[in-house]
Coordinates of N, CA and C in Angstrom, one line a residue:
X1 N 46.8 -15.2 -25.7 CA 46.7 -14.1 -24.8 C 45.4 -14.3 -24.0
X2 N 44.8 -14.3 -22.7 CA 44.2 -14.0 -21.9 C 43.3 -12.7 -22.2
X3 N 41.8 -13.1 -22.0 CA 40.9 -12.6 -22.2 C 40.0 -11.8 -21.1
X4 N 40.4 -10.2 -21.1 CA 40.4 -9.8 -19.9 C 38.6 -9.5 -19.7
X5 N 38.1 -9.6 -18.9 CA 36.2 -9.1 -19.2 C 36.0 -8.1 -19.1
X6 N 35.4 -7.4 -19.2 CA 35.1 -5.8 -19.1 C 33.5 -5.6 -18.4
X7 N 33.4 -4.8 -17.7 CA 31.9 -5.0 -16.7 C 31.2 -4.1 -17.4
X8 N 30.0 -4.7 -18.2 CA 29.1 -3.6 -19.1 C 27.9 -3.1 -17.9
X9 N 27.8 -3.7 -16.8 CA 26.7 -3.5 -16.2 C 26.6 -3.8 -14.4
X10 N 26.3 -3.5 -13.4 CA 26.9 -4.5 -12.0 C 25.3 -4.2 -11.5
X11 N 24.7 -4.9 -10.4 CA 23.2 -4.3 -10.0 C 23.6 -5.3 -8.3
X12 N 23.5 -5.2 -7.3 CA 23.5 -5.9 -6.0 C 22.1 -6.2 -6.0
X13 N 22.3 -7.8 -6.6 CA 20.9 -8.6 -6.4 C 20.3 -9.1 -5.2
X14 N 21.3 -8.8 -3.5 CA 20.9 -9.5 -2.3 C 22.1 -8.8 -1.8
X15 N 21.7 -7.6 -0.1 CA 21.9 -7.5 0.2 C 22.0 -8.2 2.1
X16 N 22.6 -8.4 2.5 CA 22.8 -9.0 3.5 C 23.4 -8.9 5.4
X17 N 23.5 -9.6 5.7 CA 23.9 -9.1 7.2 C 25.6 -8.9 6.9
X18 N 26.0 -10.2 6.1 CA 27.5 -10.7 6.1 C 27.6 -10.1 4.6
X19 N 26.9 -10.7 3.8 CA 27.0 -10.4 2.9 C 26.4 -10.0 1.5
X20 N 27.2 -9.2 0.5 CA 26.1 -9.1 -0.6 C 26.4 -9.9 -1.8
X21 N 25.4 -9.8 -2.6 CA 25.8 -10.7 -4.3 C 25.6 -9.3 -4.9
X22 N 26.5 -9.6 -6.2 CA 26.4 -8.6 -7.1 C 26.3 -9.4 -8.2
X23 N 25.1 -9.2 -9.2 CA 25.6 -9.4 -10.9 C 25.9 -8.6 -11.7
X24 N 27.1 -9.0 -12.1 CA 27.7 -8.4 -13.6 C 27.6 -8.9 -14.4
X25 N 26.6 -8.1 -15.3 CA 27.2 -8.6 -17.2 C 28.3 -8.1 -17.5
X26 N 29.2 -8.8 -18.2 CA 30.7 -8.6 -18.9 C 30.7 -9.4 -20.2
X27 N 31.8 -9.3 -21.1 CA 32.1 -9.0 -22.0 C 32.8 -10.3 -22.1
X28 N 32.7 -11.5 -23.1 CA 33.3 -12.3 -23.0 C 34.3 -12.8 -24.2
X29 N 34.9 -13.8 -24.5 CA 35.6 -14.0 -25.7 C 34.1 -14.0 -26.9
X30 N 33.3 -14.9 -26.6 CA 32.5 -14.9 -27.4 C 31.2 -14.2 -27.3
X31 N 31.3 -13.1 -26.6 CA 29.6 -12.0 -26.6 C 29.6 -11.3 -24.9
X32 N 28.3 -12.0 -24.5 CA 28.4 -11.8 -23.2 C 27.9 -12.3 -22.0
X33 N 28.2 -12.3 -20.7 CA 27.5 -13.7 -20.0 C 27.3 -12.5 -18.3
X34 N 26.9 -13.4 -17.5 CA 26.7 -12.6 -16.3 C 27.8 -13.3 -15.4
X35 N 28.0 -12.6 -14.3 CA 29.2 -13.2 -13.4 C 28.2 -12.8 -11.5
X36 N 28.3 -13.9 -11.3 CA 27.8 -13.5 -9.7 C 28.7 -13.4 -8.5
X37 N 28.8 -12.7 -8.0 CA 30.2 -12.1 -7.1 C 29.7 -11.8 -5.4
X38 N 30.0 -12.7 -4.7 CA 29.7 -12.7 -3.5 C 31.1 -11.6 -3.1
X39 N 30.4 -10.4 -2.1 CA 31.1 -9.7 -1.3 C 31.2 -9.8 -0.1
X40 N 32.2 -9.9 0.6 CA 32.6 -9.8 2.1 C 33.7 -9.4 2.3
X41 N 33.8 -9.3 3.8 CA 34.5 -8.3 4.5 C 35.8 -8.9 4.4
X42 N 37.0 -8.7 4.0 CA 38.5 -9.1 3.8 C 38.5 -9.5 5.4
X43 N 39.3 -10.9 5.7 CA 39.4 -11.3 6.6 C 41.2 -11.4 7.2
X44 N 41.3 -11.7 8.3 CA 42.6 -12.6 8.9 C 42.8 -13.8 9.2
X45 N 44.1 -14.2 9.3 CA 44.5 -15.6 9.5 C 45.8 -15.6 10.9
X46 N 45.7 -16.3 11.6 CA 47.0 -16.1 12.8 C 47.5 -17.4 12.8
X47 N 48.5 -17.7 12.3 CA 49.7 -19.1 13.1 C 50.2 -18.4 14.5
X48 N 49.6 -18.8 15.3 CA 49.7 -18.2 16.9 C 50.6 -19.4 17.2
X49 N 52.7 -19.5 17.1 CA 53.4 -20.3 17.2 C 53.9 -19.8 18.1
X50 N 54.5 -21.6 19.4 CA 54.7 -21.3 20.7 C 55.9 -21.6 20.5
X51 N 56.9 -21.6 21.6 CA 58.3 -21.6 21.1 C 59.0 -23.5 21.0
X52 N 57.6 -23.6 21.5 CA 58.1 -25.7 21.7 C 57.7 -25.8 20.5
X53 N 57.3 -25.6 19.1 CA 56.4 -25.5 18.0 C 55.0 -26.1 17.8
X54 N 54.4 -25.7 18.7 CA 52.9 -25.9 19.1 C 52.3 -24.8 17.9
X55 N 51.1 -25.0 17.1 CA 50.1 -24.0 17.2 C 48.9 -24.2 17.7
X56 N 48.6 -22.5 17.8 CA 46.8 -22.6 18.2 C 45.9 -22.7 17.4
X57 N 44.8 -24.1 17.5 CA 44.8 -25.0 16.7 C 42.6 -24.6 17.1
X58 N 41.5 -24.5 16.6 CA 40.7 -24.3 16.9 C 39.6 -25.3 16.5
X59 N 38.5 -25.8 17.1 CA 37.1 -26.4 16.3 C 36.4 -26.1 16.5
X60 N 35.4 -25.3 15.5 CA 34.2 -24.9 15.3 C 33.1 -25.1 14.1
X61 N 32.0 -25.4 15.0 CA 31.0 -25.9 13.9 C 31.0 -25.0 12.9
X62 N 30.5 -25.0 11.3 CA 30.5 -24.3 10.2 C 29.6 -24.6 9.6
X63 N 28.3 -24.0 9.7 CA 27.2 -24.4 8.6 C 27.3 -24.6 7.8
X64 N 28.4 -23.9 6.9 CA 28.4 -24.2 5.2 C 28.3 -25.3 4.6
X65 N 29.3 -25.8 5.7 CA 29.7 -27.3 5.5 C 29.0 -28.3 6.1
X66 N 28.2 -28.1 7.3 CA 27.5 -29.0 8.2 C 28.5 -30.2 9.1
X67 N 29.8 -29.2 9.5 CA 30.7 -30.4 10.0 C 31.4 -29.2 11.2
X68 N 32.5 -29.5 12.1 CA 33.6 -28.9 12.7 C 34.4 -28.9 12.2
X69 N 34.6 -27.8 11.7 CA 36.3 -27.5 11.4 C 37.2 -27.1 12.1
X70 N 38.4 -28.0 12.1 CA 39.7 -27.9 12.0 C 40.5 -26.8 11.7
X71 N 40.4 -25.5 12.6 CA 41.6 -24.9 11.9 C 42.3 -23.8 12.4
X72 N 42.9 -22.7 12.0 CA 43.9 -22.1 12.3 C 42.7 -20.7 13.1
X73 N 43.0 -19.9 13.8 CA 42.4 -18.5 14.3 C 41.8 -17.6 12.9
X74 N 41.0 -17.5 12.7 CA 40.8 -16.2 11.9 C 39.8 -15.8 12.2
X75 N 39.0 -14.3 10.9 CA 37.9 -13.4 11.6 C 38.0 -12.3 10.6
X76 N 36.6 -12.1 10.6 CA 36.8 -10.8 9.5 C 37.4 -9.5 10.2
X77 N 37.6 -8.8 9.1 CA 38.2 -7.2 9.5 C 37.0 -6.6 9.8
X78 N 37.0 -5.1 10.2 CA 35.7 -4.2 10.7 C 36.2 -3.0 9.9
X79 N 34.9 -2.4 9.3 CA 35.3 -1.4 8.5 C 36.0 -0.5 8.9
X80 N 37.1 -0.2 8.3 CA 38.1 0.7 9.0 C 39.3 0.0 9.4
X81 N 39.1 -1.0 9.8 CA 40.1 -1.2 10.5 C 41.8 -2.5 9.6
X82 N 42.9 -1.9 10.4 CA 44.0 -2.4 10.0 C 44.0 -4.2 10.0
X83 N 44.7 -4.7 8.8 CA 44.9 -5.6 8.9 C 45.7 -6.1 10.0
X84 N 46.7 -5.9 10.7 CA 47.6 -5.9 11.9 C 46.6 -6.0 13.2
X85 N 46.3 -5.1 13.2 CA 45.0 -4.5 14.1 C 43.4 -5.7 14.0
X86 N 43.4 -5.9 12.9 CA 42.0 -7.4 13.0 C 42.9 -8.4 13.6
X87 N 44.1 -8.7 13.3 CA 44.4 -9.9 13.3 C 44.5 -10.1 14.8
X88 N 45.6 -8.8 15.6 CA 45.7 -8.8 17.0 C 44.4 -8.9 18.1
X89 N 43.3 -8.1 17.5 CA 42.1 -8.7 17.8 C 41.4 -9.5 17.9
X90 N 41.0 -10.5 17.0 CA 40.6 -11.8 16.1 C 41.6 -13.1 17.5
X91 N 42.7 -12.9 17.1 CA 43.6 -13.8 18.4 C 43.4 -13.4 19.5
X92 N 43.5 -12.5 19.9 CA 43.2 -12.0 21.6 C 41.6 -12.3 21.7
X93 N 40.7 -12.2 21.2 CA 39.6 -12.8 21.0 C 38.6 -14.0 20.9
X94 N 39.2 -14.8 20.3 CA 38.9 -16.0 20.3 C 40.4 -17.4 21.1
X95 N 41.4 -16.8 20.9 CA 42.2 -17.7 21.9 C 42.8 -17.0 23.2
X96 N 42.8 -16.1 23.5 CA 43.1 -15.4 24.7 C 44.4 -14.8 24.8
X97 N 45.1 -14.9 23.3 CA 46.6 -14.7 23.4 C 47.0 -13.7 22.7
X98 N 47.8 -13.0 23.2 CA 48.3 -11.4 22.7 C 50.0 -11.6 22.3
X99 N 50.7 -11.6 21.3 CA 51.5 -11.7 20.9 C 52.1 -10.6 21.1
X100 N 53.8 -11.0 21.5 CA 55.0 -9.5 21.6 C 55.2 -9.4 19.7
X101 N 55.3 -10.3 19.2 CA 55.7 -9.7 17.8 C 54.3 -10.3 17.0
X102 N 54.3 -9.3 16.1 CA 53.3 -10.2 14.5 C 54.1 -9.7 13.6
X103 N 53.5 -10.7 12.2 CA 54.5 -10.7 11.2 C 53.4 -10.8 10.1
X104 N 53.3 -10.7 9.0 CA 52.3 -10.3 8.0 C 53.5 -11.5 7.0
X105 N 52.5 -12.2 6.7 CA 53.3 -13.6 5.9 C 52.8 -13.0 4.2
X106 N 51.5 -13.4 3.9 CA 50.6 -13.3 2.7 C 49.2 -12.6 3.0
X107 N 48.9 -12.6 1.6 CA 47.4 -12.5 1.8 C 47.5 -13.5 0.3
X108 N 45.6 -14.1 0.4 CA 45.4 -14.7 -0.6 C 43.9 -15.0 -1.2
X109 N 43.3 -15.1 -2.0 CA 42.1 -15.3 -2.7 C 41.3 -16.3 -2.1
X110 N 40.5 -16.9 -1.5 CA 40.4 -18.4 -1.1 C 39.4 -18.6 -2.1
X111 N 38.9 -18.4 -2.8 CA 37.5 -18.5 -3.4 C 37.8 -17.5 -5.0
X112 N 38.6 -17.1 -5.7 CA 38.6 -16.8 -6.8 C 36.9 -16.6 -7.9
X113 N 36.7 -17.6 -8.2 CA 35.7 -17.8 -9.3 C 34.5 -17.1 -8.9
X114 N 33.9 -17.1 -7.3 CA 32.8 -16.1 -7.3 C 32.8 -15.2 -5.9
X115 N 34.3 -14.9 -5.2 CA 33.9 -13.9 -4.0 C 35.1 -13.3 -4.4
X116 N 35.1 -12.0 -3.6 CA 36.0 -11.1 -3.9 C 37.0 -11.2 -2.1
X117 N 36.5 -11.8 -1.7 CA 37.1 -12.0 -0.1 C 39.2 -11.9 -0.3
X118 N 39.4 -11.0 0.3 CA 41.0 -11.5 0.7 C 41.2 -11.8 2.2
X119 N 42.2 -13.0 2.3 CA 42.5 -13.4 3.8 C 44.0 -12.9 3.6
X120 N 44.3 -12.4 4.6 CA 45.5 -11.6 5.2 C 46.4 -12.4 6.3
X121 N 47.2 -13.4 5.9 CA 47.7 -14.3 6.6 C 49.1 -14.0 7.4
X122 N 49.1 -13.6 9.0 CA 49.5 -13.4 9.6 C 50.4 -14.8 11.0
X123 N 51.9 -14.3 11.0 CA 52.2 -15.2 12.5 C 52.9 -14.8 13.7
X124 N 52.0 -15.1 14.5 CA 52.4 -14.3 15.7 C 53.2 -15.3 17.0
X125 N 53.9 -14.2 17.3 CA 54.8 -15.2 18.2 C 55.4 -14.4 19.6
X126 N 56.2 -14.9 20.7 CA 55.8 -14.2 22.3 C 54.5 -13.8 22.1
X127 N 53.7 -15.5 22.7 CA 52.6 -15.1 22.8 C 52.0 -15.3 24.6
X128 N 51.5 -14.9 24.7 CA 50.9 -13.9 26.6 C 49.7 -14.4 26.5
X129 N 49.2 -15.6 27.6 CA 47.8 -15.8 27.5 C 47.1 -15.0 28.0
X130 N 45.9 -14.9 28.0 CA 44.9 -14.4 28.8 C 43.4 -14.6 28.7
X131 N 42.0 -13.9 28.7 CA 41.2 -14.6 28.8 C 40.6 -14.4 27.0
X132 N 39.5 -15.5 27.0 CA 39.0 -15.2 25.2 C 37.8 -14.1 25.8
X133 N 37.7 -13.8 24.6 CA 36.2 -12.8 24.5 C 35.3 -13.4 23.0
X134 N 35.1 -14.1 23.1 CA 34.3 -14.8 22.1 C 33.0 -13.9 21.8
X135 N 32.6 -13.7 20.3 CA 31.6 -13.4 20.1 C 30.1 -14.4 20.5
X136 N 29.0 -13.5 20.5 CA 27.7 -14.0 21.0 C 27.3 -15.5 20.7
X137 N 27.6 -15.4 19.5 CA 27.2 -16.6 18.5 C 28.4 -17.6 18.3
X138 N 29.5 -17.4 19.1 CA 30.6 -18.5 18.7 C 30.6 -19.2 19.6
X139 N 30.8 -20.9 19.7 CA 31.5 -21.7 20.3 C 32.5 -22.5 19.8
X140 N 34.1 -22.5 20.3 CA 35.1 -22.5 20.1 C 36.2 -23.8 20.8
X141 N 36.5 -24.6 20.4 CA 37.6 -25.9 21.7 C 39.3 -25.0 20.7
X142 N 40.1 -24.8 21.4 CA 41.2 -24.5 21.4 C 41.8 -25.9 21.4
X143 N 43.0 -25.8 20.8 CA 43.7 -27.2 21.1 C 45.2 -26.8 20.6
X144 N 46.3 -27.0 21.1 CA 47.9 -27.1 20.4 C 48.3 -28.5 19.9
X145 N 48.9 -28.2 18.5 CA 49.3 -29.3 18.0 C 50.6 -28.7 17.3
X146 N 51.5 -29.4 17.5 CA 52.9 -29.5 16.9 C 52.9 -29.0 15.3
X147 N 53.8 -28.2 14.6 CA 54.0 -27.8 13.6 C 54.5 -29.0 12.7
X148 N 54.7 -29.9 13.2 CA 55.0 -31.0 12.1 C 54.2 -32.0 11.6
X149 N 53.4 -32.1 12.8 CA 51.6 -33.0 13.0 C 51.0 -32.1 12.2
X150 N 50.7 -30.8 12.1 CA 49.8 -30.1 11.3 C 50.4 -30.1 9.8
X151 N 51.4 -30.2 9.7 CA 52.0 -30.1 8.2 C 51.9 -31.6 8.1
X152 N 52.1 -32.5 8.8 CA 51.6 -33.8 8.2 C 50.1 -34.1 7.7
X153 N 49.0 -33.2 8.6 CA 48.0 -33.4 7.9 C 47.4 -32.7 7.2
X154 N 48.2 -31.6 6.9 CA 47.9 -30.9 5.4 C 48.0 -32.1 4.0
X155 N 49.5 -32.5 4.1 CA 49.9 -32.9 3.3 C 49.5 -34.6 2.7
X156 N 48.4 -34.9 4.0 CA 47.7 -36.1 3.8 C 46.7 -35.9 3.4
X157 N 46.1 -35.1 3.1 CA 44.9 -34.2 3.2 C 43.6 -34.3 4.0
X158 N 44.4 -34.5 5.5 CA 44.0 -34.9 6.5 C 42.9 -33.5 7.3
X159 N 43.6 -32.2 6.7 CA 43.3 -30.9 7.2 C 43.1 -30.1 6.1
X160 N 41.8 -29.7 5.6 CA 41.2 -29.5 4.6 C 40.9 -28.1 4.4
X161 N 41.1 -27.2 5.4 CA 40.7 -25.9 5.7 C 41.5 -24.8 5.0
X162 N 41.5 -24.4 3.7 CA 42.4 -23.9 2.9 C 43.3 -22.5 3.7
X163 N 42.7 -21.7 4.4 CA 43.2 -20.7 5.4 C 44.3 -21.3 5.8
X164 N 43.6 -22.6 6.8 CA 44.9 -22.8 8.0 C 45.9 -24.0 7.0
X165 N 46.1 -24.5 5.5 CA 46.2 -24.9 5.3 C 47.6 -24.1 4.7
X166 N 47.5 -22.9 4.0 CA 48.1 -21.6 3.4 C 49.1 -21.1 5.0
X167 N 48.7 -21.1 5.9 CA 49.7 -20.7 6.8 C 50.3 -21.8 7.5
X168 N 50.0 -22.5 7.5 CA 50.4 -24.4 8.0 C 52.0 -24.0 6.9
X169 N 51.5 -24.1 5.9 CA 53.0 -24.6 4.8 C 53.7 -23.5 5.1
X170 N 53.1 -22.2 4.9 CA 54.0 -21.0 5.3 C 55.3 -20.9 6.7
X171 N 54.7 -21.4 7.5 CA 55.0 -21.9 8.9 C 56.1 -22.3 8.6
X172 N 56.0 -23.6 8.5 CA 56.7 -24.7 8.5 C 58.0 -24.5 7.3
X173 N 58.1 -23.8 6.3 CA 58.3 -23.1 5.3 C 59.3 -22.6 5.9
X174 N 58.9 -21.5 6.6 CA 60.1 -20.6 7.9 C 60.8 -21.5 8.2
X175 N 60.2 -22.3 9.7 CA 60.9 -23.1 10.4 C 61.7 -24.3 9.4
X176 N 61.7 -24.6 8.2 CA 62.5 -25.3 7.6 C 63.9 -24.7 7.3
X177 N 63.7 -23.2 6.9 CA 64.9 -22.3 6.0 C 65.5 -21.5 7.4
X178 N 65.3 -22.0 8.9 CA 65.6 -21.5 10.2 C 65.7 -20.0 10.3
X179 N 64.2 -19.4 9.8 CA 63.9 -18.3 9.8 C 63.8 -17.7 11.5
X180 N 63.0 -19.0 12.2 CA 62.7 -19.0 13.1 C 63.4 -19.4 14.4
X181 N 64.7 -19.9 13.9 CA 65.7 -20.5 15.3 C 66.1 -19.6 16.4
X182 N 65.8 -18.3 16.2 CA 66.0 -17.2 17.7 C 64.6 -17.9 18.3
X183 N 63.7 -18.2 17.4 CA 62.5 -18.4 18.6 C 62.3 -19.5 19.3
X184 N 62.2 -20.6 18.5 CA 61.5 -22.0 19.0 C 62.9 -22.5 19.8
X185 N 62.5 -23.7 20.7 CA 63.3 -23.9 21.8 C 64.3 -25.0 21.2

């Protein structure tokens, strides 16, 4: 049986712009240990699919990593606000495109062991260009790439970005079980 922990104690050791840490002492199989828990703001994910099976496909520098990444549209939520509602935002925002339909696929943990983050994975489809509104601090290259190119380099592990990686399979997932055949051409 699985050993559930029990929180004897929580204190927010680092408060932040993005984010805070919290330690907890809990309760372990064998006594007791501390757990460090990065909080942030539950985020979105958009497969912005075009009817030729293109998606909108992004690169942006990512300090964490010290590289460009490869990947799908996302963006945190704002306090208060709907997951449907960040997502439609987040895409109209950073790609310029306003979808007739969205669809709420998953949500999913990306980071278990020390954040509490959920990503809310969304695909949107009749999509309407228009212009981006990029935040202050972002720089962004947009690009379309075919739904079978991106599921090829998922599965090479060519495309490393666990987000766009989780709706890449999702996608293609659909378009395999012809969830999708009213749309794509």
């Amino acid at each position: 049986m699985t050993f559930e922990e029990k929180t004897i104690c929580s204190d927010i050791v680092y408060h932040g712009k993005l984010i805070d840490v919290r330690r907890d002492i809990v309760t372990t199989v064998d006594g007791q240990s501390s757990r460090e828990i990065v909080e942030h703001a539950d985020g979105v994910v958009i497969a912005a699919l075009k009817p030729n099976g293109n998606i909108i496909m992004e690169r942006q520098y990512r300090k964490p990593v010290e590289d460009v990444v490869f990947e799908i549209p996302a963006g945190k939520m704002d306090p208060g606000e709907e997951m449907e509602e960040a997502a439609l935002r987040e895409l109209r925002e950073e790609t310029g495109y306003t979808p007739e339909h969205i669809r709420f696929l998953t949500s999913s943990w990306p980071s278990v062991g020390f954040s509490r983050e959920v990503l809310h994975v969304f695909l949107a489809t009749g999509l309407h260009a228009g212009e981006t509104d990029l935040d202050d601090n972002e720089a962004i290259d947009l690009e379309e790439h075919h739904i079978d190119e991106l599921y090829d380099m998922v599965m090479r592990g060519k495309l490393t970005d666990g987000k766009s990686q989780v709706a890449i399979l999702m996608v293609k997932g659909l378009i395999d079980r012809g969830e999708l055949d009213d749309y794509l051409e």
